[in-house]
Short mmCIF file of C-alpha atoms in Angstrom, two decimals:
data_model
loop_
_atom_site.label_atom_id
_atom_site.label_comp_id
_atom_site.label_asym_id
_atom_site.label_seq_id
_atom_site.Cartn_x
_atom_site.Cartn_y
_atom_site.Cartn_z
CA UNK A 647 -11.46 -48.83 -11.88
CA UNK A 648 -12.21 -52.65 -10.82
CA UNK A 649 -11.22 -53.57 -14.18
CA UNK A 650 -7.90 -52.33 -13.66
CA UNK A 651 -6.86 -52.72 -10.59
CA UNK A 652 -8.06 -56.71 -11.97
CA UNK A 653 -5.57 -56.36 -14.82
CA UNK A 654 -2.54 -55.12 -11.68
CA UNK A 655 -4.01 -58.58 -9.22
CA UNK A 656 -0.23 -60.64 -9.87
CA UNK A 657 1.28 -57.76 -8.25
CA UNK A 658 -1.74 -57.61 -5.35
CA UNK A 659 -0.54 -60.76 -3.62
CA UNK A 660 3.25 -59.27 -2.98
CA UNK A 661 1.66 -55.48 -2.23
CA UNK A 662 -0.85 -57.31 0.52
CA UNK A 663 2.31 -59.32 1.98
CA UNK A 664 4.59 -56.02 3.28
CA UNK A 665 1.40 -54.23 3.89
CA UNK A 666 0.58 -57.44 6.85
CA UNK A 667 4.54 -57.11 8.11
CA UNK A 668 4.78 -53.85 8.35
CA UNK A 669 0.54 -54.49 10.12
CA UNK A 670 2.59 -56.91 12.48
CA UNK A 671 5.06 -54.39 13.29
CA UNK A 672 3.18 -51.27 14.32
CA UNK A 673 0.03 -53.36 15.53
CA UNK A 674 2.47 -54.49 18.42
CA UNK A 675 3.26 -50.51 19.36
CA UNK A 676 -0.56 -49.63 18.83
CA UNK A 677 -2.44 -52.09 18.41
CA UNK A 678 -3.36 -54.31 15.39
CA UNK A 679 -7.10 -52.72 15.19
CA UNK A 680 -6.42 -49.58 15.69
CA UNK A 681 -6.36 -47.17 12.30
CA UNK A 682 -2.45 -46.33 13.09
CA UNK A 683 -1.45 -49.34 12.42
CA UNK A 684 -3.10 -49.60 9.00
CA UNK A 685 -2.44 -46.14 8.37
CA UNK A 686 0.94 -46.84 8.99
CA UNK A 687 1.25 -49.66 7.22
CA UNK A 688 0.24 -47.70 4.27
CA UNK A 689 2.58 -45.01 5.29
CA UNK A 690 5.49 -47.47 4.70
CA UNK A 691 4.30 -49.42 2.00
CA UNK A 692 4.66 -45.92 -0.01
CA UNK A 693 8.27 -45.05 1.09
CA UNK A 694 9.62 -48.54 0.75
CA UNK A 695 7.60 -48.11 -3.04
CA UNK A 696 9.16 -45.46 -3.80
CA UNK A 697 13.06 -45.44 -2.02
CA UNK A 698 12.65 -48.50 -5.22
CA UNK A 699 12.35 -46.40 -7.45
CA UNK A 700 14.99 -43.51 -6.97
CA UNK A 701 16.95 -45.01 -9.85
CA UNK A 702 14.67 -44.18 -12.00
CA UNK A 703 14.01 -40.77 -10.30
CA UNK A 704 17.92 -40.34 -11.52
CA UNK A 705 17.34 -41.97 -14.65
CA UNK A 706 14.57 -39.39 -15.25
CA UNK A 707 16.54 -36.76 -13.79
CA UNK A 708 19.53 -37.53 -15.88
CA UNK A 709 16.73 -37.58 -19.13
CA UNK A 710 16.23 -33.95 -18.11
CA UNK A 711 19.45 -32.93 -17.83
CA UNK A 712 19.36 -34.51 -21.78
CA UNK A 713 16.61 -32.21 -22.02
CA UNK A 714 18.37 -29.26 -21.08
CA UNK A 715 21.54 -29.52 -23.30
CA UNK A 716 18.62 -29.05 -27.02
CA UNK A 717 17.95 -25.51 -25.33
CA UNK A 718 19.74 -23.85 -27.88
CA UNK A 719 18.05 -26.05 -30.79
CA UNK A 720 15.37 -25.96 -30.06
CA UNK A 721 15.84 -22.23 -30.04
CA UNK A 722 16.96 -22.00 -33.07
CA UNK A 723 14.09 -23.94 -34.43
CA UNK A 724 11.80 -21.78 -33.31
CA UNK A 725 13.25 -18.91 -34.65
CA UNK A 726 13.60 -20.58 -37.76
CA UNK A 727 10.27 -21.57 -38.29
CA UNK A 728 8.48 -19.09 -36.12
CA UNK A 729 6.01 -18.92 -38.64
CA UNK A 730 5.30 -22.48 -39.45
CA UNK A 731 3.53 -23.80 -35.78
CA UNK A 732 3.79 -27.59 -37.95
CA UNK A 733 7.12 -27.57 -39.37
CA UNK A 734 8.23 -26.51 -36.30
CA UNK A 735 7.25 -29.62 -33.95
CA UNK A 736 8.02 -31.85 -36.52
CA UNK A 737 11.89 -30.50 -36.58
CA UNK A 738 11.73 -30.19 -32.80
CA UNK A 739 10.41 -34.15 -32.67
CA UNK A 740 13.01 -34.86 -35.11
CA UNK A 741 16.13 -33.14 -33.04
CA UNK A 742 14.25 -35.58 -29.82
CA UNK A 743 14.79 -38.71 -32.42
CA UNK A 744 17.79 -37.82 -33.18
CA UNK A 745 19.72 -36.91 -29.14
CA UNK A 746 17.76 -40.20 -27.40
CA UNK A 747 15.70 -37.91 -25.93
CA UNK A 748 11.76 -38.60 -24.45
CA UNK A 749 10.56 -35.25 -23.74
CA UNK A 750 7.56 -37.64 -21.48
CA UNK A 751 10.11 -38.87 -19.45
CA UNK A 752 8.55 -36.61 -16.17
CA UNK A 753 6.26 -38.88 -16.45
CA UNK A 754 8.71 -42.30 -15.24
CA UNK A 755 7.97 -42.18 -11.63
CA UNK A 756 4.03 -42.10 -12.24
CA UNK A 757 4.00 -44.63 -14.36
CA UNK A 758 6.43 -46.85 -12.37
CA UNK A 759 4.09 -46.82 -9.64
CA UNK A 760 0.80 -47.29 -10.96
CA UNK A 761 1.16 -51.51 -10.69
CA UNK A 762 1.73 -50.65 -7.30
CA UNK A 763 -1.11 -47.87 -6.73
CA UNK A 764 -3.73 -50.76 -8.91
CA UNK A 765 -2.88 -53.19 -6.45
CA UNK A 766 -3.17 -51.56 -3.83
CA UNK A 767 -6.89 -50.58 -4.76
CA UNK A 768 -7.74 -53.68 -5.59
CA UNK A 769 -7.17 -54.95 -1.41
CA UNK A 770 -8.71 -52.42 0.12
CA UNK A 771 -11.64 -52.61 -2.17
CA UNK A 772 -11.42 -56.72 -1.01
CA UNK A 773 -11.42 -55.66 2.15
CA UNK A 774 -14.34 -53.09 1.24
CA UNK A 775 -16.56 -55.98 0.38
CA UNK A 776 -15.50 -58.60 3.09
CA UNK A 777 -13.31 -60.81 0.49
CA UNK A 778 -9.83 -61.81 1.41
CA UNK A 779 -7.26 -61.23 -0.75
CA UNK A 780 -3.21 -62.15 -0.85
CA UNK A 781 -2.34 -62.80 2.02
CA UNK A 782 -4.75 -61.35 4.56
CA UNK A 783 -6.95 -64.09 6.23
CA UNK A 784 -10.17 -63.45 7.90
CA UNK A 785 -8.75 -62.08 10.96
CA UNK A 786 -7.24 -59.38 9.04
CA UNK A 787 -9.94 -59.29 7.18
CA UNK A 788 -12.00 -58.53 10.31
CA UNK A 789 -9.28 -56.13 12.02
CA UNK A 790 -9.00 -53.81 8.77
CA UNK A 791 -12.70 -53.44 8.92
CA UNK A 792 -12.38 -52.10 12.09
CA UNK A 793 -9.46 -49.33 11.76
CA UNK A 794 -10.65 -46.01 11.30
CA UNK A 795 -8.96 -42.84 10.42
CA UNK A 796 -10.33 -40.06 12.23
CA UNK A 797 -13.74 -41.35 12.41
CA UNK A 798 -13.73 -42.85 8.31
CA UNK A 799 -12.85 -46.41 8.19
CA UNK A 800 -10.46 -47.45 5.35
CA UNK A 801 -11.99 -49.29 3.29
CA UNK A 802 -14.71 -46.02 3.50
CA UNK A 803 -15.49 -43.55 0.25
CA UNK A 804 -16.74 -40.46 -0.09
CA UNK A 805 -19.72 -41.60 -2.16
CA UNK A 806 -21.04 -44.55 -0.11
CA UNK A 807 -24.26 -44.26 1.34
CA UNK A 808 -25.46 -43.95 4.76
CA UNK A 809 -26.31 -47.74 5.13
CA UNK A 810 -22.94 -48.99 3.88
CA UNK A 811 -21.25 -47.00 5.99
CA UNK A 812 -23.13 -47.83 9.72
CA UNK A 813 -22.02 -51.34 8.58
CA UNK A 814 -18.62 -49.75 8.78
CA UNK A 815 -19.24 -48.70 12.00
CA UNK A 816 -19.17 -44.77 10.88
CA UNK A 817 -21.23 -42.00 9.54
CA UNK A 818 -22.01 -40.14 6.53
CA UNK A 819 -20.36 -37.23 8.13
CA UNK A 820 -17.30 -38.38 9.17
CA UNK A 821 -16.52 -40.10 6.27
CA UNK A 822 -17.14 -37.40 3.62
CA UNK A 823 -15.54 -34.65 5.94
CA UNK A 824 -11.92 -36.79 5.92
CA UNK A 825 -12.16 -37.49 2.38
CA UNK A 826 -12.85 -33.78 1.34
CA UNK A 827 -10.09 -32.48 3.41
CA UNK A 828 -7.54 -35.51 2.26
CA UNK A 829 -9.53 -34.75 -2.26
CA UNK A 830 -8.34 -30.94 -1.13
CA UNK A 831 -4.86 -31.76 0.28
CA UNK A 832 -3.79 -34.51 -2.26
CA UNK A 833 -4.99 -31.88 -5.43
CA UNK A 834 -3.07 -28.83 -3.55
CA UNK A 835 -0.07 -30.98 -3.16
CA UNK A 836 0.17 -32.54 -6.76
CA UNK A 837 -0.50 -28.53 -7.93
CA UNK A 838 2.28 -27.22 -5.97
CA UNK A 839 4.97 -29.68 -7.32
CA UNK A 840 3.80 -28.46 -10.72
CA UNK A 841 3.91 -25.12 -10.42
CA UNK A 842 7.34 -24.96 -8.48
CA UNK A 843 8.84 -27.09 -11.84
CA UNK A 844 7.33 -24.73 -13.93
CA UNK A 845 8.08 -21.12 -11.77
CA UNK A 846 11.78 -21.76 -10.31
CA UNK A 847 13.38 -24.47 -12.30
CA UNK A 848 12.67 -23.90 -16.11
CA UNK A 849 14.57 -21.94 -18.79
CA UNK A 850 12.25 -19.19 -19.09
CA UNK A 851 14.56 -18.16 -21.94
CA UNK A 852 13.40 -20.51 -24.80
CA UNK A 853 9.62 -21.82 -24.73
CA UNK A 854 9.26 -25.41 -26.13
CA UNK A 855 6.28 -28.24 -26.04
CA UNK A 856 7.77 -29.79 -23.81
CA UNK A 857 7.09 -26.70 -21.81
CA UNK A 858 3.57 -26.20 -22.57
CA UNK A 859 2.98 -29.88 -22.05
CA UNK A 860 4.12 -28.78 -17.85
CA UNK A 861 1.83 -26.68 -17.73
CA UNK A 862 -1.02 -28.49 -19.08
CA UNK A 863 -0.56 -30.82 -16.17
CA UNK A 864 0.18 -28.49 -13.81
CA UNK A 865 -3.67 -27.75 -14.50
CA UNK A 866 -5.13 -31.53 -15.29
CA UNK A 867 -3.69 -33.87 -12.60
CA UNK A 868 -5.31 -32.07 -10.05
CA UNK A 869 -8.45 -31.95 -11.69
CA UNK A 870 -7.99 -35.88 -11.85
CA UNK A 871 -7.25 -36.39 -8.60
CA UNK A 872 -10.37 -33.82 -7.29
CA UNK A 873 -12.42 -35.97 -10.21
CA UNK A 874 -11.14 -39.73 -9.17
CA UNK A 875 -10.70 -39.55 -5.72
CA UNK A 876 -14.30 -39.22 -4.84
CA UNK A 877 -13.90 -42.97 -5.47
CA UNK A 878 -10.71 -44.17 -3.54
CA UNK A 879 -11.19 -45.28 -0.35
CA UNK A 880 -9.33 -44.03 2.15
CA UNK A 881 -6.11 -46.21 2.17
CA UNK A 882 -5.75 -45.44 -1.19
CA UNK A 883 -6.18 -41.21 -0.89
CA UNK A 884 -3.79 -42.12 2.36
CA UNK A 885 -1.40 -43.58 -0.48
CA UNK A 886 -1.99 -40.76 -2.96
CA UNK A 887 -1.31 -38.29 -0.58
CA UNK A 888 1.76 -39.81 0.83
CA UNK A 889 3.02 -40.50 -2.44
CA UNK A 890 2.62 -37.03 -3.35
CA UNK A 891 4.00 -35.44 -0.22
CA UNK A 892 6.94 -37.39 -1.46
CA UNK A 893 7.53 -36.07 -4.66
CA UNK A 894 6.67 -32.32 -3.25
CA UNK A 895 9.51 -33.04 -0.79
CA UNK A 896 12.00 -34.69 -3.89
CA UNK A 897 11.17 -32.39 -6.16
CA UNK A 898 12.35 -29.11 -4.23
CA UNK A 899 14.77 -31.19 -2.90
CA UNK A 900 16.44 -31.31 -6.87
CA UNK A 901 15.56 -28.23 -6.98
CA UNK A 902 17.91 -26.45 -4.31
CA UNK A 903 21.12 -28.72 -4.96
CA UNK A 904 21.16 -29.60 -8.32
CA UNK A 905 18.16 -26.70 -10.80
CA UNK A 906 18.21 -26.55 -14.46
CA UNK A 907 20.55 -23.90 -16.11
CA UNK A 908 19.20 -20.74 -16.89
CA UNK A 909 16.31 -20.70 -14.02
CA UNK A 910 14.98 -19.21 -11.42
CA UNK A 911 16.18 -21.16 -8.96
CA UNK A 912 20.22 -21.50 -10.20
CA UNK A 913 20.00 -17.50 -10.50
CA UNK A 914 19.40 -18.63 -5.88
CA UNK A 915 21.53 -21.65 -6.20
CA UNK A 916 24.69 -19.36 -7.35
CA UNK A 917 24.13 -16.61 -5.36
CA UNK A 918 23.78 -19.06 -2.42
CA UNK A 919 27.45 -21.01 -3.50
CA UNK A 920 29.49 -17.81 -3.89
CA UNK A 921 28.93 -16.31 -0.12
CA UNK A 922 29.76 -20.83 1.08
CA UNK A 923 32.76 -20.39 -1.38
CA UNK A 924 34.02 -16.57 -1.48
CA UNK A 925 33.60 -17.74 2.94
CA UNK A 926 35.46 -20.78 2.54
CA UNK A 927 37.52 -20.54 0.01
CA UNK A 928 36.74 -24.02 -1.53
CA UNK A 929 34.20 -25.96 -3.15
CA UNK A 930 33.13 -28.68 -0.41
CA UNK A 931 30.20 -30.41 -1.55
CA UNK A 932 30.09 -33.21 -4.99
CA UNK A 933 27.39 -31.64 -6.67
CA UNK A 934 28.64 -28.07 -5.98
CA UNK A 935 31.92 -28.87 -8.34
CA UNK A 936 29.88 -30.55 -10.58
CA UNK A 937 28.11 -27.64 -11.14
CA UNK A 938 31.04 -25.44 -11.31
CA UNK A 939 33.01 -27.94 -13.64
CA UNK A 940 30.02 -27.50 -16.41
CA UNK A 941 29.70 -23.56 -15.18
CA UNK A 942 33.45 -23.35 -16.51
CA UNK A 943 33.11 -25.97 -19.62
CA UNK A 944 30.68 -23.38 -20.86
CA UNK A 945 33.10 -20.71 -22.04
CA UNK A 946 31.07 -17.63 -23.66
CA UNK A 947 27.67 -19.87 -23.51
CA UNK A 948 27.00 -18.74 -19.75
CA UNK A 949 24.52 -17.15 -19.45
CA UNK A 950 23.75 -13.78 -16.76
CA UNK A 951 23.45 -16.24 -13.17
CA UNK A 952 26.84 -17.89 -14.42
CA UNK A 953 28.75 -14.84 -15.14
CA UNK A 954 27.83 -12.84 -12.13
CA UNK A 955 28.83 -16.07 -10.20
CA UNK A 956 32.50 -15.89 -12.07
CA UNK A 957 33.06 -12.68 -11.76
CA UNK A 958 32.18 -12.67 -8.05
CA UNK A 959 34.09 -15.29 -7.52
CA UNK A 960 36.92 -12.90 -9.56
CA UNK A 961 36.25 -10.34 -6.90
CA UNK A 962 37.11 -12.40 -4.04
CA UNK A 963 40.45 -13.24 -5.49
CA UNK A 964 38.57 -16.53 -6.52
CA UNK A 965 38.92 -18.21 -9.91
CA UNK A 966 37.04 -21.78 -10.83
CA UNK A 967 38.87 -24.00 -12.27
CA UNK A 968 37.61 -27.18 -14.97
CA UNK A 969 38.01 -29.56 -12.11
CA UNK A 970 35.40 -27.82 -10.13
CA UNK A 971 36.96 -26.58 -7.35
CA UNK A 972 38.53 -22.71 -6.77
CA UNK A 973 42.29 -21.59 -6.52
CA UNK A 974 43.31 -17.67 -5.11
CA UNK A 975 44.05 -15.75 -7.82
CA UNK A 976 47.30 -13.46 -7.53
CA UNK A 977 44.60 -10.28 -7.94
CA UNK A 978 42.36 -9.95 -5.37
CA UNK A 979 40.38 -7.83 -7.40
CA UNK A 980 40.08 -8.67 -11.15
CA UNK A 981 37.03 -9.39 -12.70
CA UNK A 982 36.89 -12.09 -15.67
CA UNK A 983 35.43 -11.69 -19.54
CA UNK A 984 32.08 -14.09 -20.90
CA UNK A 985 35.75 -17.13 -21.57
CA UNK A 986 36.68 -17.06 -17.40
CA UNK A 987 40.08 -14.86 -18.58
CA UNK A 988 40.44 -11.84 -16.62
CA UNK A 989 39.75 -8.95 -17.60
CA UNK A 990 42.57 -6.86 -17.02
CA UNK A 991 44.67 -9.31 -18.86
CA UNK A 992 42.81 -9.53 -22.05
CA UNK A 993 42.86 -5.25 -22.00
CA UNK A 994 46.96 -6.01 -21.76
CA UNK A 995 47.49 -7.57 -24.50
CA UNK A 996 44.56 -5.34 -26.41
CA UNK A 997 46.09 -2.29 -25.24
CA UNK A 998 48.20 -0.73 -28.55
CA UNK A 999 50.48 2.10 -28.27
CA UNK A 1000 49.27 5.90 -27.99
CA UNK A 1001 49.56 7.79 -31.39
CA UNK A 1002 51.58 10.69 -31.35
CA UNK A 1003 50.96 14.05 -33.11
CA UNK A 1004 52.97 15.76 -36.15
CA UNK A 1005 54.99 17.64 -34.27
CA UNK A 1006 56.02 15.32 -31.42
CA UNK A 1007 57.08 12.60 -34.06
CA UNK A 1008 59.20 15.57 -35.51
CA UNK A 1009 60.63 16.57 -32.33
CA UNK A 1010 61.99 13.40 -31.55
CA UNK A 1011 63.74 13.15 -35.59
CA UNK A 1012 65.45 15.87 -34.91
CA UNK A 1013 66.98 16.02 -30.88
CA UNK A 1014 69.88 13.90 -32.50
CA UNK A 1015 70.86 17.25 -34.95
CA UNK A 1016 70.75 19.15 -32.61
CA UNK A 1017 73.29 18.97 -30.96
CA UNK A 1018 75.83 19.72 -33.23
CA UNK A 1019 74.97 23.28 -34.05
CA UNK A 1020 75.85 23.73 -29.93
CA UNK A 1021 78.97 22.54 -29.96
CA UNK A 1022 80.29 23.80 -33.84
CA UNK A 1023 78.95 27.07 -34.13
CA UNK A 1024 78.35 28.10 -37.47
CA UNK A 1025 81.70 30.34 -39.37
CA UNK A 1026 80.75 34.03 -38.78
CA UNK A 1027 79.00 36.13 -41.55
CA UNK A 1028 80.99 38.14 -43.63
CA UNK A 1029 79.49 41.43 -41.79
CA UNK A 1030 80.80 40.87 -38.24
CA UNK A 1031 84.06 41.01 -37.58
CA UNK A 1032 86.72 38.85 -35.47
CA UNK A 1033 86.91 40.39 -32.61
CA UNK A 1034 83.07 39.91 -31.47
CA UNK A 1035 83.36 35.44 -33.21
CA UNK A 1036 83.89 33.86 -30.38
CA UNK A 1037 81.84 35.73 -27.69
CA UNK A 1038 78.42 35.85 -30.02
CA UNK A 1039 78.47 32.30 -31.40
CA UNK A 1040 78.19 30.28 -28.85
CA UNK A 1041 74.72 32.65 -27.39
CA UNK A 1042 73.77 33.09 -30.75
CA UNK A 1043 73.48 29.34 -31.19
CA UNK A 1044 72.28 28.34 -27.20
CA UNK A 1045 69.51 30.95 -28.23
CA UNK A 1046 68.74 29.26 -31.43
CA UNK A 1047 68.30 25.87 -29.58
CA UNK A 1048 64.27 24.41 -30.24
CA UNK A 1049 62.26 22.99 -27.17
CA UNK A 1050 61.84 19.51 -27.60
CA UNK A 1051 57.87 19.30 -28.72
CA UNK A 1052 58.08 22.84 -30.20
CA UNK A 1053 58.06 23.69 -34.21
CA UNK A 1054 60.75 25.92 -34.64
CA UNK A 1055 63.87 24.80 -36.36
CA UNK A 1056 67.60 25.48 -35.70
CA UNK A 1057 69.36 28.10 -38.23
CA UNK A 1058 70.97 24.65 -39.19
CA UNK A 1059 68.58 22.71 -40.13
CA UNK A 1060 65.87 25.26 -41.74
CA UNK A 1061 68.67 25.11 -44.57
CA UNK A 1062 69.76 29.06 -44.85
CA UNK A 1063 72.88 29.66 -46.53
CA UNK A 1064 75.61 30.51 -44.54
CA UNK A 1065 76.40 34.98 -44.36
CA UNK A 1066 74.31 37.31 -45.23
CA UNK A 1067 70.47 36.93 -45.08
CA UNK A 1068 68.61 38.22 -48.26
CA UNK A 1069 65.82 40.79 -47.39
CA UNK A 1070 62.34 39.02 -46.67
CA UNK A 1071 60.36 39.62 -49.30
CA UNK A 1072 56.90 41.46 -47.86
CA UNK A 1073 54.31 39.60 -47.79
CA UNK A 1074 50.94 39.27 -49.74
CA UNK A 1075 48.09 39.94 -48.04
#
């Protein structure tokens, strides 16, 4: 560890200068030789470093989102080469190279703050050995050696013996209790950060090597912190515990406000956004508008949570727009199809006229001809007398007019000959 810290000694002077500046401020409040002054100086150093790393964190989020856009292609590769793991890995790496993404982009913040971590370790190790380093002179060195955090000196380690700790003005019990608690908290915060990333902010519909790597890191990192933590000075444990807590809070904020599509966090976010939008009738925050815009652009490729969100807006009389906003729709309760179009409108376009039965079609064809026999009765048959013709012609025609939809025919349309009817032949059984 000393060799690695010496390798990053080029940044030791800037780190020590920042600590001294914060110590000047806190020393005027709590006293220059107190653990609060030196401990808060280290915490402030962490916060300053993490604020400077925010642009890198934003870049990491964008790289992660780029990885998420490749999920459909990854799923196709998995299905195509599900029996050939080696070919599957080769195709995955080829896809990463073509898209310009890196599955290890989540490690960028850790790699970026590594020089600061080892520089701080080098400074605190110099304090423990009684050597001036960077801008820390003899007076500051003596003040730092007197500073205690809950009875443990800043330069003390878990493995230090009784003689070493006695020289620093502490006991073995106090140092080991404090360092053990800090190591447990440091490992637990790291584990929780990785766990919430895997359980809440990962698209579970696609399993990729990237997910396996994250799952491995979820268990490897806490073990590494526990093993190396016993060799860290108390000041370094303060640094690493603070940066883990910052990372955990930062990750919780991202998961809550910018979740991964297809994850449990997205379903919870869209449920909250649905209640907010239906209550106020608009999308207020800029981040929410970006998410709604992405959902609208997906069309039929939306996942289940996104379809529920669109349908819930439609039932509330709202319609999501391509710019990420919402507007009032004409209907107050209209479901939407997967592509975003109203189901009622889509059904109307698909609706075909009902097929009519054969008797109904015959009735519609006969209606224009049925009125003629009623107005011009047929000529009387020879067997009727002239006196009977005027009275019987009209009633006979009225009786023979079929009702609409019936299968009977009038005599004029049945092709019967005028005059006497032929006797019906007996039916053959």
